[in-house]
Coordinates of C-alpha atoms in Angstrom, one line a residue:
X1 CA 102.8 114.6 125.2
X2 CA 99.6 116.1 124.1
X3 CA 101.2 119.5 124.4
X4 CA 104.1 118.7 122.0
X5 CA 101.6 117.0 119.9
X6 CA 99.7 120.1 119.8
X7 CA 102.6 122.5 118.7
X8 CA 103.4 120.4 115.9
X9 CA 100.7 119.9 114.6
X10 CA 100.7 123.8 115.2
X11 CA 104.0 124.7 113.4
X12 CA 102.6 122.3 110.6
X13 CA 99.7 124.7 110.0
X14 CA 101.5 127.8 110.2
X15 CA 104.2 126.2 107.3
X16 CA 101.3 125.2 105.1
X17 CA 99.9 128.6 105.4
X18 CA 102.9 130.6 104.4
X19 CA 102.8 130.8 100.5
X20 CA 106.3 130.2 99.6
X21 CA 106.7 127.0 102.0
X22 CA 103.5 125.6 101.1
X23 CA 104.8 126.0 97.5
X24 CA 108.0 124.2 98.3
X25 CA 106.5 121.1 100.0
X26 CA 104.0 121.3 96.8
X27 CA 107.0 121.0 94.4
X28 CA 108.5 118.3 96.7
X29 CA 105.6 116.2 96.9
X30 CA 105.1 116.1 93.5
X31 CA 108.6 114.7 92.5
X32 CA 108.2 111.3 95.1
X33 CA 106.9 109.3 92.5
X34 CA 109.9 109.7 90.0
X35 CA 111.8 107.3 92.6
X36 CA 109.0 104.6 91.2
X37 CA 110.8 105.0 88.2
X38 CA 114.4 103.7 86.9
X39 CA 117.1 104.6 87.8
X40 CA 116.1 103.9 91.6
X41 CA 113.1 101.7 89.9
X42 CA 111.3 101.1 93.4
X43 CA 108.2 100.2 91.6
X44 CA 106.4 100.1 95.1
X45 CA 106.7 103.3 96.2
X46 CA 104.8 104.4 93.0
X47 CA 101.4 103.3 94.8
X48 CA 102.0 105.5 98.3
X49 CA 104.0 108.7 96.4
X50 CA 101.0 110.4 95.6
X51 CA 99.8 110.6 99.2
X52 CA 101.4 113.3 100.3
X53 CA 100.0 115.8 97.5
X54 CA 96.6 114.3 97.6
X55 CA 96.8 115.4 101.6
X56 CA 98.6 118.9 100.4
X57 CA 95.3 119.4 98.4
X58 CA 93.1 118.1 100.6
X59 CA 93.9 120.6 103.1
X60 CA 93.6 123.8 100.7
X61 CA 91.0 126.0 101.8
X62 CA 90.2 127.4 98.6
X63 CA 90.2 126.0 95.2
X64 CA 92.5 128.7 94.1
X65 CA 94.8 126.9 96.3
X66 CA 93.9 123.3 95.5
X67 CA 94.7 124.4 91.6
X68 CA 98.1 126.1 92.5
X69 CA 98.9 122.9 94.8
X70 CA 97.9 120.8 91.7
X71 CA 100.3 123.3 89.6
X72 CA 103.2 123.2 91.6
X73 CA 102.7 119.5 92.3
X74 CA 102.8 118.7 88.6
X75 CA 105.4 121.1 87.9
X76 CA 108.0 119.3 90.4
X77 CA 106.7 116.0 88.8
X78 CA 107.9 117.1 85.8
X79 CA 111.2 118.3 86.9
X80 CA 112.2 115.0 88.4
X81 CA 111.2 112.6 85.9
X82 CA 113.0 115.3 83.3
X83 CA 115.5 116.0 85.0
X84 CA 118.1 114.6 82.9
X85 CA 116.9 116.7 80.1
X86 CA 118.9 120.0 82.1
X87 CA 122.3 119.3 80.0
X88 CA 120.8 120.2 77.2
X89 CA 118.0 122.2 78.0
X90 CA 119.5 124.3 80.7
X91 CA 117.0 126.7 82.7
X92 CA 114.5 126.5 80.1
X93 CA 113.1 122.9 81.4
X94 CA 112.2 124.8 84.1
X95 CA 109.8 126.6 81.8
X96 CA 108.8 124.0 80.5
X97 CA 108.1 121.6 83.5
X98 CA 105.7 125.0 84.6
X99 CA 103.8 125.2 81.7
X100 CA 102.9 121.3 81.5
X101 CA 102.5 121.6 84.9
X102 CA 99.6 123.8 84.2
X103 CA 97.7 120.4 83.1
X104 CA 97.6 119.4 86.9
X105 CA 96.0 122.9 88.0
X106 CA 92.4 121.5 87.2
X107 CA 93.5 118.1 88.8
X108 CA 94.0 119.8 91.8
X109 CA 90.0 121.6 92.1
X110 CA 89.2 117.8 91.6
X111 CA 90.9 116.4 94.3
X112 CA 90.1 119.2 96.7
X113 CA 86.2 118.8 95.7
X114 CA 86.5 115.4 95.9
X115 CA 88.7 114.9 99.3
X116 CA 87.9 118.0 100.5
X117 CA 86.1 117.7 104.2
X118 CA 84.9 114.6 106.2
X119 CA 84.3 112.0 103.7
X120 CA 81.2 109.6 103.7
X121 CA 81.8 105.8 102.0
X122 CA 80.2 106.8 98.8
X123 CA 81.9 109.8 98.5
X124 CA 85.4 108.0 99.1
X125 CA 84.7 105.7 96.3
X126 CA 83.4 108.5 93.8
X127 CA 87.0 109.6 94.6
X128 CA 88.8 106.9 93.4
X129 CA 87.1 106.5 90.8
X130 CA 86.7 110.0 89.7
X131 CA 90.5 111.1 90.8
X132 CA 92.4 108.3 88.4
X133 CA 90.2 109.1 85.9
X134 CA 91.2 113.0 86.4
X135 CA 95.2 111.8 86.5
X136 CA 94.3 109.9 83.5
X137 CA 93.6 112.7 81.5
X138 CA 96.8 114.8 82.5
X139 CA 98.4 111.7 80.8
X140 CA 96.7 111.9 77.7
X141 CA 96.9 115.5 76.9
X142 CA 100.8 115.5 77.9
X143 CA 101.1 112.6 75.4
X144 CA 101.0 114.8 72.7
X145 CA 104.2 114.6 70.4
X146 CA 104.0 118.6 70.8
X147 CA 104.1 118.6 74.4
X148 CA 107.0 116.4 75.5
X149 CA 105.2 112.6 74.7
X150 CA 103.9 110.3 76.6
X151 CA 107.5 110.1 79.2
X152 CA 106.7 109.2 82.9
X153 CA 103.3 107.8 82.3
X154 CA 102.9 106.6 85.8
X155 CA 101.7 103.6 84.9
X156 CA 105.4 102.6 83.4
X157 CA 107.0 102.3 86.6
X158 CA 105.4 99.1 87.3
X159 CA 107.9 97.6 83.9
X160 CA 109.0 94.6 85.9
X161 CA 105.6 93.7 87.7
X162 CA 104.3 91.0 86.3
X163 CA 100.5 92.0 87.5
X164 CA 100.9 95.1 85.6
X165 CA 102.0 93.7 82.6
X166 CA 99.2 91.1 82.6
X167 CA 96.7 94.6 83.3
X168 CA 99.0 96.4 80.3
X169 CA 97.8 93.5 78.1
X170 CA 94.3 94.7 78.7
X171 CA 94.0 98.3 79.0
X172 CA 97.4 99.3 78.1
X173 CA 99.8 101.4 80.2
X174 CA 96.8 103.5 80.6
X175 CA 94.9 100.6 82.9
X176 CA 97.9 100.3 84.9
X177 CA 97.6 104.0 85.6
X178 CA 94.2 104.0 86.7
X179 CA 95.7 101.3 89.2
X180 CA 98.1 103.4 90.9
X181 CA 96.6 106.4 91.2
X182 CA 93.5 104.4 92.6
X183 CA 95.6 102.8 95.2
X184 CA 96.6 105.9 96.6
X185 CA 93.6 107.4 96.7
X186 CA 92.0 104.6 99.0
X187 CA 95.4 105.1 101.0
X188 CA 94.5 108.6 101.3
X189 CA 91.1 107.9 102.1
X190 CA 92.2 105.7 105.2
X191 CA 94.5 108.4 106.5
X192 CA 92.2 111.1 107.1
X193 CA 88.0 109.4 106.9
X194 CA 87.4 107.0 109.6
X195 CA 84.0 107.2 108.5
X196 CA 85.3 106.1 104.9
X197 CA 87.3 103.4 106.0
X198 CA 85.8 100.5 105.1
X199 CA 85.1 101.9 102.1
X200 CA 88.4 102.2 101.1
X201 CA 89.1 99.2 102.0
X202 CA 86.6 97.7 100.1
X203 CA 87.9 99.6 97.0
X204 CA 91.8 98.1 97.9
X205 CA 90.0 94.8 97.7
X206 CA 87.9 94.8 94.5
X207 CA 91.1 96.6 93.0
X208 CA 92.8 93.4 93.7
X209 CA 90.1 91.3 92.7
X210 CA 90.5 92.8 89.1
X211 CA 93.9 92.0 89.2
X212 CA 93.6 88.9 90.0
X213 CA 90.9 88.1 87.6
X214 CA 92.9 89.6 84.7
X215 CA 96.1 87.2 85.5
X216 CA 94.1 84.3 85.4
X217 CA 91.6 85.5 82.3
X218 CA 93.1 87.2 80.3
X219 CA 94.5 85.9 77.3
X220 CA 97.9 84.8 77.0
X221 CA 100.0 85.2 74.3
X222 CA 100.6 81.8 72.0
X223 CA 104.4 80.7 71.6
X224 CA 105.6 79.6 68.5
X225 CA 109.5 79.0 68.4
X226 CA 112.3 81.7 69.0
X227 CA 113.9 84.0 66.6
X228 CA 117.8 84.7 67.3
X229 CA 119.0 88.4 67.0
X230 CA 121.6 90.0 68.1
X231 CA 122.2 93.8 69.4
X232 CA 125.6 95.3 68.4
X233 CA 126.0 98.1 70.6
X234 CA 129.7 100.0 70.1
X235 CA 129.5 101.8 73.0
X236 CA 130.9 105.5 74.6
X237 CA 133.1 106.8 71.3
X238 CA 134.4 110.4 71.3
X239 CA 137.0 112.4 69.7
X240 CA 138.2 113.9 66.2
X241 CA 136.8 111.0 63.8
X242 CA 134.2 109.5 66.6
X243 CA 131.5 108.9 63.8
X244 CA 134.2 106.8 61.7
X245 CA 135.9 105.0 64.5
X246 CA 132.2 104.2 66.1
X247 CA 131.3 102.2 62.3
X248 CA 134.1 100.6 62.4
X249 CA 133.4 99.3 65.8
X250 CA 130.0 98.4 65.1
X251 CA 131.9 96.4 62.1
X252 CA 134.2 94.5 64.0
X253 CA 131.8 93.5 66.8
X254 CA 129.1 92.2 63.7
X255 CA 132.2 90.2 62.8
X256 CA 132.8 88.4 65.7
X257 CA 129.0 87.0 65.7
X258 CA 129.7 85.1 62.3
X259 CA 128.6 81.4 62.6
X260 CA 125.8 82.0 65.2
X261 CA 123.2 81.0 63.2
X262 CA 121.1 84.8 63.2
X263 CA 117.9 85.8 62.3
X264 CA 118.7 89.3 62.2
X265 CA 121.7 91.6 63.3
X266 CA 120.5 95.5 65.0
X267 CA 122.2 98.3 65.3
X268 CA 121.4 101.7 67.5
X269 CA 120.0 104.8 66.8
X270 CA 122.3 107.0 64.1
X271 CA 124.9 104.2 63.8
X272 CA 125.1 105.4 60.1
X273 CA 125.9 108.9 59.2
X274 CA 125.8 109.1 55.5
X275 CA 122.8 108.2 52.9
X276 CA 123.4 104.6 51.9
X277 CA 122.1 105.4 48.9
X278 CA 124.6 108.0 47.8
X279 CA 127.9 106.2 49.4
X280 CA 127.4 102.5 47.5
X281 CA 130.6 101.5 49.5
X282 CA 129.3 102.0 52.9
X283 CA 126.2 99.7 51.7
X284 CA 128.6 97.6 50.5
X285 CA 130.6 97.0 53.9
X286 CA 127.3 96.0 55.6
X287 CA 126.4 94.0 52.8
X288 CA 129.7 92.3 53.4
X289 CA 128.4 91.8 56.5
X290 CA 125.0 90.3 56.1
X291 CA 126.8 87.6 53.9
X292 CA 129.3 87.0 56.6
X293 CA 126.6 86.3 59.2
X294 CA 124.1 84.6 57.5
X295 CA 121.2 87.6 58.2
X296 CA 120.2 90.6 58.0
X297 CA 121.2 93.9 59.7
X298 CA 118.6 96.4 60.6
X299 CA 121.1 100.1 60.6
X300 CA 120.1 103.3 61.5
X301 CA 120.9 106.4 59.6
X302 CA 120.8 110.2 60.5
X303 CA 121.8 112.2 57.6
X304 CA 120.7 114.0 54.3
X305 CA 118.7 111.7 52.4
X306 CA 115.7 112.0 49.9
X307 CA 112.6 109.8 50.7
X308 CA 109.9 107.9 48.3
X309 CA 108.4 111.2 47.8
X310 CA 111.2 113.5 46.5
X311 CA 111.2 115.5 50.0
X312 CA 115.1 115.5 50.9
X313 CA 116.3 116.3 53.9
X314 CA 117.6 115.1 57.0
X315 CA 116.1 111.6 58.3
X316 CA 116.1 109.2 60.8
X317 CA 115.3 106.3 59.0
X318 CA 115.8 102.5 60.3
X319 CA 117.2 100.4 57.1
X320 CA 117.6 96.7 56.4
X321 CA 120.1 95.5 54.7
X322 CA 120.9 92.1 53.1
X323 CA 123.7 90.0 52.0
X324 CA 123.4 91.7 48.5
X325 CA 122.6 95.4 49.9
X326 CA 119.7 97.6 50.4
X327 CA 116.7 95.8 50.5
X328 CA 114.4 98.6 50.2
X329 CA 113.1 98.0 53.2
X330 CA 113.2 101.8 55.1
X331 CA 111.2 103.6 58.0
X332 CA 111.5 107.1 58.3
X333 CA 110.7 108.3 62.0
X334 CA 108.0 109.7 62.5
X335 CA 107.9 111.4 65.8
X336 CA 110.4 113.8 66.6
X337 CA 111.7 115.2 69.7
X338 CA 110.9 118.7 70.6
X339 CA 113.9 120.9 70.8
X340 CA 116.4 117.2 70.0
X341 CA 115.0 116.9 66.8
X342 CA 112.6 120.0 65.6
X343 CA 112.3 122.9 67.5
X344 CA 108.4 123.8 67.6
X345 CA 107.0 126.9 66.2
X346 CA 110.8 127.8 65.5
X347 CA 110.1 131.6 64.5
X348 CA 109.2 132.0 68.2
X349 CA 111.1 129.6 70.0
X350 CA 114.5 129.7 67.6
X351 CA 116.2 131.2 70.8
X352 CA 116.3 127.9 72.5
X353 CA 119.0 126.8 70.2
X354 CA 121.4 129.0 72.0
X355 CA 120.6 128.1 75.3
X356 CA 121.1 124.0 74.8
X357 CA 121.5 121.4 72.6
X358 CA 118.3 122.2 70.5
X359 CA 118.3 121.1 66.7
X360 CA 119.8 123.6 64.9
X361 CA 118.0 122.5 61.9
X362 CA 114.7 120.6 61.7
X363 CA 114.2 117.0 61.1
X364 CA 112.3 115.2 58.5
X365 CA 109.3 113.0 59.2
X366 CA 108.2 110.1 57.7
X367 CA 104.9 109.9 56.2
X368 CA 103.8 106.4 57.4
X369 CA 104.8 103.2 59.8
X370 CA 106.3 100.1 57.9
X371 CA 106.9 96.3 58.6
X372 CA 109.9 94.7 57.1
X373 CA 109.9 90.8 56.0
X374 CA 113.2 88.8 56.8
X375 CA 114.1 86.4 54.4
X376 CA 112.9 83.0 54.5
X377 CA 110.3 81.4 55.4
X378 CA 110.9 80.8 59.5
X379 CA 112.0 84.7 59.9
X380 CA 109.8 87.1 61.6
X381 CA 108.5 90.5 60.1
X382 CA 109.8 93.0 62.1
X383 CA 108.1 96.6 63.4
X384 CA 110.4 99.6 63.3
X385 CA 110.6 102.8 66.2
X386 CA 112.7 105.0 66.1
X387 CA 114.0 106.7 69.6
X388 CA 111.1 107.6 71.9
X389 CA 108.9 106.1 69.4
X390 CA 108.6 103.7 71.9
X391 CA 107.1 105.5 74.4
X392 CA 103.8 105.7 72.2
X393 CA 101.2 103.0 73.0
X394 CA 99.5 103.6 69.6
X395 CA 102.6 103.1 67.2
X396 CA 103.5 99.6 68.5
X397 CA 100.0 98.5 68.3
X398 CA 99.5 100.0 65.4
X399 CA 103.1 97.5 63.8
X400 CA 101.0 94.4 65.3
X401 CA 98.0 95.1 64.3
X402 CA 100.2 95.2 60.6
X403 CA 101.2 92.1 61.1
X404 CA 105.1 92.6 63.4
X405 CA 105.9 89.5 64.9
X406 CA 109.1 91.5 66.4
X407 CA 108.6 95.2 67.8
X408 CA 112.3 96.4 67.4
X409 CA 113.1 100.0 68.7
X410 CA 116.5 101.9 67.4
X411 CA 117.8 104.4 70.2
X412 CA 120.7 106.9 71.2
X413 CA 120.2 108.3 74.6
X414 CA 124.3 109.4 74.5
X415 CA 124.0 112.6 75.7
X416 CA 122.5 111.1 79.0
X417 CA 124.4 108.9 79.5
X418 CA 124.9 109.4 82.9
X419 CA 121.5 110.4 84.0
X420 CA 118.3 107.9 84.6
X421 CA 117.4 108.2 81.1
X422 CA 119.0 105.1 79.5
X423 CA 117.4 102.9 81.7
X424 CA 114.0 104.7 81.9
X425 CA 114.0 104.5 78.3
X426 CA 114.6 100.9 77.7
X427 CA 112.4 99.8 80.5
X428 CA 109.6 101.2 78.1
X429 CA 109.7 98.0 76.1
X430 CA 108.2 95.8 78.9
X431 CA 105.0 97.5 78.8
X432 CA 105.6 97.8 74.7
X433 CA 105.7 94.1 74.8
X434 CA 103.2 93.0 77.3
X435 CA 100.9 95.3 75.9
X436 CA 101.0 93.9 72.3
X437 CA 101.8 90.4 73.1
X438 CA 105.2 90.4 71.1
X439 CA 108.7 90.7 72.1
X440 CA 110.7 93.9 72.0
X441 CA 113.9 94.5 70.8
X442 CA 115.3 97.7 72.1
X443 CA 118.9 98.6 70.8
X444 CA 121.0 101.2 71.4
X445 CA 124.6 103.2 70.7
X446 CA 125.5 103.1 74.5
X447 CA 123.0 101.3 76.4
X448 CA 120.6 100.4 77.8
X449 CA 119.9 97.7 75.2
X450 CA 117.2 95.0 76.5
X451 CA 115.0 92.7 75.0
X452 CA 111.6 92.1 76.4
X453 CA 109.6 88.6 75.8
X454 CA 105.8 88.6 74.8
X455 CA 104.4 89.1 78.3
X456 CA 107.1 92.0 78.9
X457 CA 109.9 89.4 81.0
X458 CA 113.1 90.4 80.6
X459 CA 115.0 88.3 78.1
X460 CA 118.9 88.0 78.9
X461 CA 120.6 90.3 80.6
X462 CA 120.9 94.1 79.3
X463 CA 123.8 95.6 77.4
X464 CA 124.5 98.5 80.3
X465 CA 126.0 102.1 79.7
X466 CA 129.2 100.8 80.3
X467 CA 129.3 97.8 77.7
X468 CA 130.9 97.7 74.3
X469 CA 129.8 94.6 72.7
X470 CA 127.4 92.1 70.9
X471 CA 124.9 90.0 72.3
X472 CA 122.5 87.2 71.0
X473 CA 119.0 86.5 72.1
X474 CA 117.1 83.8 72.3
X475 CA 113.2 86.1 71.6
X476 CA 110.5 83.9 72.0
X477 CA 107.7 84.4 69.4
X478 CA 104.3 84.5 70.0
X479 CA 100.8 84.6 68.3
X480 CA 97.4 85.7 68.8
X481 CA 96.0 88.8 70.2
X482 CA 95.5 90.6 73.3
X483 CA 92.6 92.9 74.3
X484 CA 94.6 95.9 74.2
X485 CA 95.8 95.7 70.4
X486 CA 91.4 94.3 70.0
X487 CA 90.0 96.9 72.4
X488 CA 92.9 99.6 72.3
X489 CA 92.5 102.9 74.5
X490 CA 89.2 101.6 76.1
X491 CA 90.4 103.2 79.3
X492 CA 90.7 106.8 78.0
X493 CA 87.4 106.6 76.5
X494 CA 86.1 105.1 79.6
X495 CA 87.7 107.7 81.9
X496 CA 86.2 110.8 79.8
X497 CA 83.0 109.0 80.1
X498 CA 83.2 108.6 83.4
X499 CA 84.6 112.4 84.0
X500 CA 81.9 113.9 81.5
X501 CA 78.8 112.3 83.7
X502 CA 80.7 114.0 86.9
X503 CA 80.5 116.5 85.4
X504 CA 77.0 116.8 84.2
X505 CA 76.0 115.9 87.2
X506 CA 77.1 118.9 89.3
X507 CA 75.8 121.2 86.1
X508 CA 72.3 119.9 86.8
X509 CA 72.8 120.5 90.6
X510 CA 74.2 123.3 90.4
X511 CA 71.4 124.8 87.9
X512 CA 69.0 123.3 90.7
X513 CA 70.8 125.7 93.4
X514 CA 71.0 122.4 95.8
X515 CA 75.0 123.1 96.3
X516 CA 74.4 127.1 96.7
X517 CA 75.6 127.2 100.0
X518 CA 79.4 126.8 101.8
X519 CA 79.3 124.8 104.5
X520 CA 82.0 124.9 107.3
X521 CA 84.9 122.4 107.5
X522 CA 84.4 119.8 108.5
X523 CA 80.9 119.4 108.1
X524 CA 79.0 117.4 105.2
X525 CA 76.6 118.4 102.8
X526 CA 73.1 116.8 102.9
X527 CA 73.2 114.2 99.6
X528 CA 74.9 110.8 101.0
X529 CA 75.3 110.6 97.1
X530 CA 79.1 110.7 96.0
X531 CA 79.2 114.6 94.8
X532 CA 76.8 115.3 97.7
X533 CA 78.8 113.6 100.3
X534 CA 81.9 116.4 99.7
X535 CA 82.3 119.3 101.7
X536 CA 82.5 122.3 100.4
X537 CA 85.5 124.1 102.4
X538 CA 85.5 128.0 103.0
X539 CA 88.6 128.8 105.2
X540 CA 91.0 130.5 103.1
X541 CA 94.3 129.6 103.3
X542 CA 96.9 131.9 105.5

């Protein structure tokens, strides 16, 4: 037994020293966690998925290797939770995945300084505390609109967990983050530091302590009546004349919701293809049928169109229109997807059109987010996003802080329709919702449309990819505030705090030459603190 034991464990040094199959299982271990996320959705697995690169890291014996682990790790990340995006991007979201994958690289040095060699208990909770805070910043930086947005935050797999919703209401989606990353980190901890243990254990515990203190704390939001809107979602419509034909649908299934006693009709994402505007007869047929309904209908147009400012060109703007037409009520988006809807520093990057489905010409943006006012006294104000606006934290706190009583999010994921992104996409509006206290509206051209309540529940069941139809909802409203839209990103700021001090703490001992030496693996350095209870490993890796 101890002799088969003993080869394993010896083939399973010799793979991990071999550069190409230490890459592999790298990549591999970094893609577990998109199973957290929907389509497979198994929410659990997002709080053991990082194990298995934490111990990859772990084991480097340089930090060379610990950042190329991190790398590779990040980069296979990347891939799966992108994966859909290959129809249209082709080989270049490989590129892409190993350039953002780059942002795990320092991650990586951090773990392995931090994990790195027998573990005492205050070094096990400096790691996770210090190793979230690390993951927390890859999240931030890849949340820029430039780099790809904040899709796959790690902390949205956890949309239907009503712990995590109750945490999103305090700290965001970033809180919840933190969480799961911090889970797996104790987990590691137990694996490989009996020393550490209880430690860990203790961390598991206070971790659920904090949960548990938040569920019964923190506020709640106030409920005040229900608002009844309905989705309209025409479905999978292709072919010579599709744009036509796909109106027309969206006409006949508004008709059939006459006498429902609405608060407000909404279409997808580009359900309208021509400025309203300039073709008075297409206004007109909504028009027709606001009147018929009784409310009304929030459209979405993608096409050449000239905003308050005199800029014309091609919009995605989110229009409400009333029983006797435009209202004037119009968001233009204001966050466009790279390569779907702009392609960044096009001189450079042009060539990207050929290889995909890259804009061929750039979208407009809008210059500033708006709230619309229903009619009547009883109607909610409604927040606009457009598309993967919703993925943004900031914009839908920002519509609540203005005064939304209704987040409402206008998408098209069409050319995906087959892939995980429909349903990664609308699951976004939980955390939207429970975040901000307000229900989420989140319609589309081909599903999924959802609609979330105030603490992120699911409302109804979802129009799927399959579905051609119309649907009313019963949306609870709700009042008052929660600590995210007071505090906002208090957990980014406390993170780089947290992070900054680290690091100021090994400048000073590193001026004072008390870390000068390696010491073998295995072995602990003299401190006891939590940077001086982490080994500093020296075997290179084969």
């Amino acid at each position: 037994m101890w002799t088969g034991a003993g080869q394993r464990r010896e083939w399973g040094e010799r793979l991990l020293g071999s550069t190409v199959w230490r890459g592999g299982v790298a990549l591999l271990a970094g893609a577990l966690p998109a199973l957290a996320f929907p389509a497979p959705a198994l929410w659990w697995f997002a709080y053991v998925a990082l194990v298995p690169l934490l111990l990859l890291i772990r084991s480097a014996g340089t930090g060379r290797r610990a950042a190329v682990d991190g790398w590779l790790g990040g980069t296979g990340f990347m891939l799966a939770v992108h994966h859909w995006l290959m129809p249209s991007l082709h080989v270049f979201i490989v590129v892409l995945a190993a350039l953002l994958g780059l942002l795990w690289a320092p991650w990586g040095l951090l773990v392995s300084r931090l994990l790195g060699g027998r573990l005492s208990g205050t070094a096990a909770v400096a790691a996770v505390i210090l190793v979230p805070c690390g993951w927390l910043m890859i999240e931030l930086a890849r949340s820029w609109e430039a780099l790809g947005g904040p899709w796959g935050l790690l902390g949205a797999s956890q949309w239907q967990v009503a712990p995590a919703l109750r945490l999103a209401s305090v700290g965001g989606i970033w809180l919840v983050s933190l969480l799961v990353v911090a889970v797996n980190t104790a987990l590691t901890v137990l694996l490989v530091a009996s020393a550490a243990r209880t430690a860990a254990v203790v961390s598991l515990v206070a971790g659920a302590v904090v949960v548990g203190t938040v569920w019964v704390w923190a506020p709640r939001p106030e409920r005040s009546g229900v608002a009844r809107i309905a989705i309209v979602q025409p479905g999978v419509i292709e072919g010579p004349g599709s744009v036509q034909r796909r109106f027309a649908r969206s006409e006949e299934l508004t008709r059939s919701l006459a006498g429902r006693d609405l608060d407000l009709v909404v279409w997808g994402e580009s359900s309208v293809a021509v400025d309203p505007v300039r073709r008075p007869d297409v206004a007109a047929r909504i028009a027709a049928l606001s009147r018929l309904v009784g409310a009304d209908v929030l459209v979405n147009v993608d096409a050449r169109q000239t905003d308050a400012s005199g800029r014309t060109g091609i919009f995605k703007s989110a229009v409400l229109v009333g029983p006797h037409g435009l209202t004037g009520d119009r968001y233009d988006k204001m966050r466009l997807v790279p390569f779907g809807e702009y392609v960044p520093a096009r001189s450079a990057l042009g060539w990207a059109t050929s290889m995909g489905r890259a804009a061929g010409e750039d979208r407009l943006r809008g210059a500033r987010q708006v709230t619309m006012a229903l009619p009547g006294t009883d109607r909610p104000r409604i927040g606009p996003l457009v598309c993967f606006e919703s993925a943004f934290p900031d914009m839908s706190r920002q519509l609540t802080r203005d005064g939304a009583q209704v987040l409402v999010a206008q998408s098209s994921t069409s050319s995906f329709q087959h892939g995980w992104a429909p349903a990664q996409h609308a699951s976004l509006g939980a955390l939207r919702a429970a975040e901000n206290g307000r229900p989420m509206v989140h319609a589309t051209l081909t599903g999924v449309s959802a609609v979330y309540g105030p603490q992120g529940e699911r409302i109804g069941a979802p129009l799927g990819t399959g579905t051609s139809g119309a649907e009313v909802f019963g949306v609870p409203m709700a009042g008052g505030t929660t600590l995210y839209v007071r505090l906002g990103d208090w957990p980014l700021y406390g993170a780089l705090a947290v992070l900054a001090a680290f690091c100021a703490f090994e400048g000073v001992r590193s001026v004072r030459g008390r870390p000068g030496r390696s010491v073998p693996v295995g072995a602990v350095s003299s401190g006891g603190g939590a940077p001086d209870g982490v080994a500093a490993v020296t075997r290179s890796a084969r």
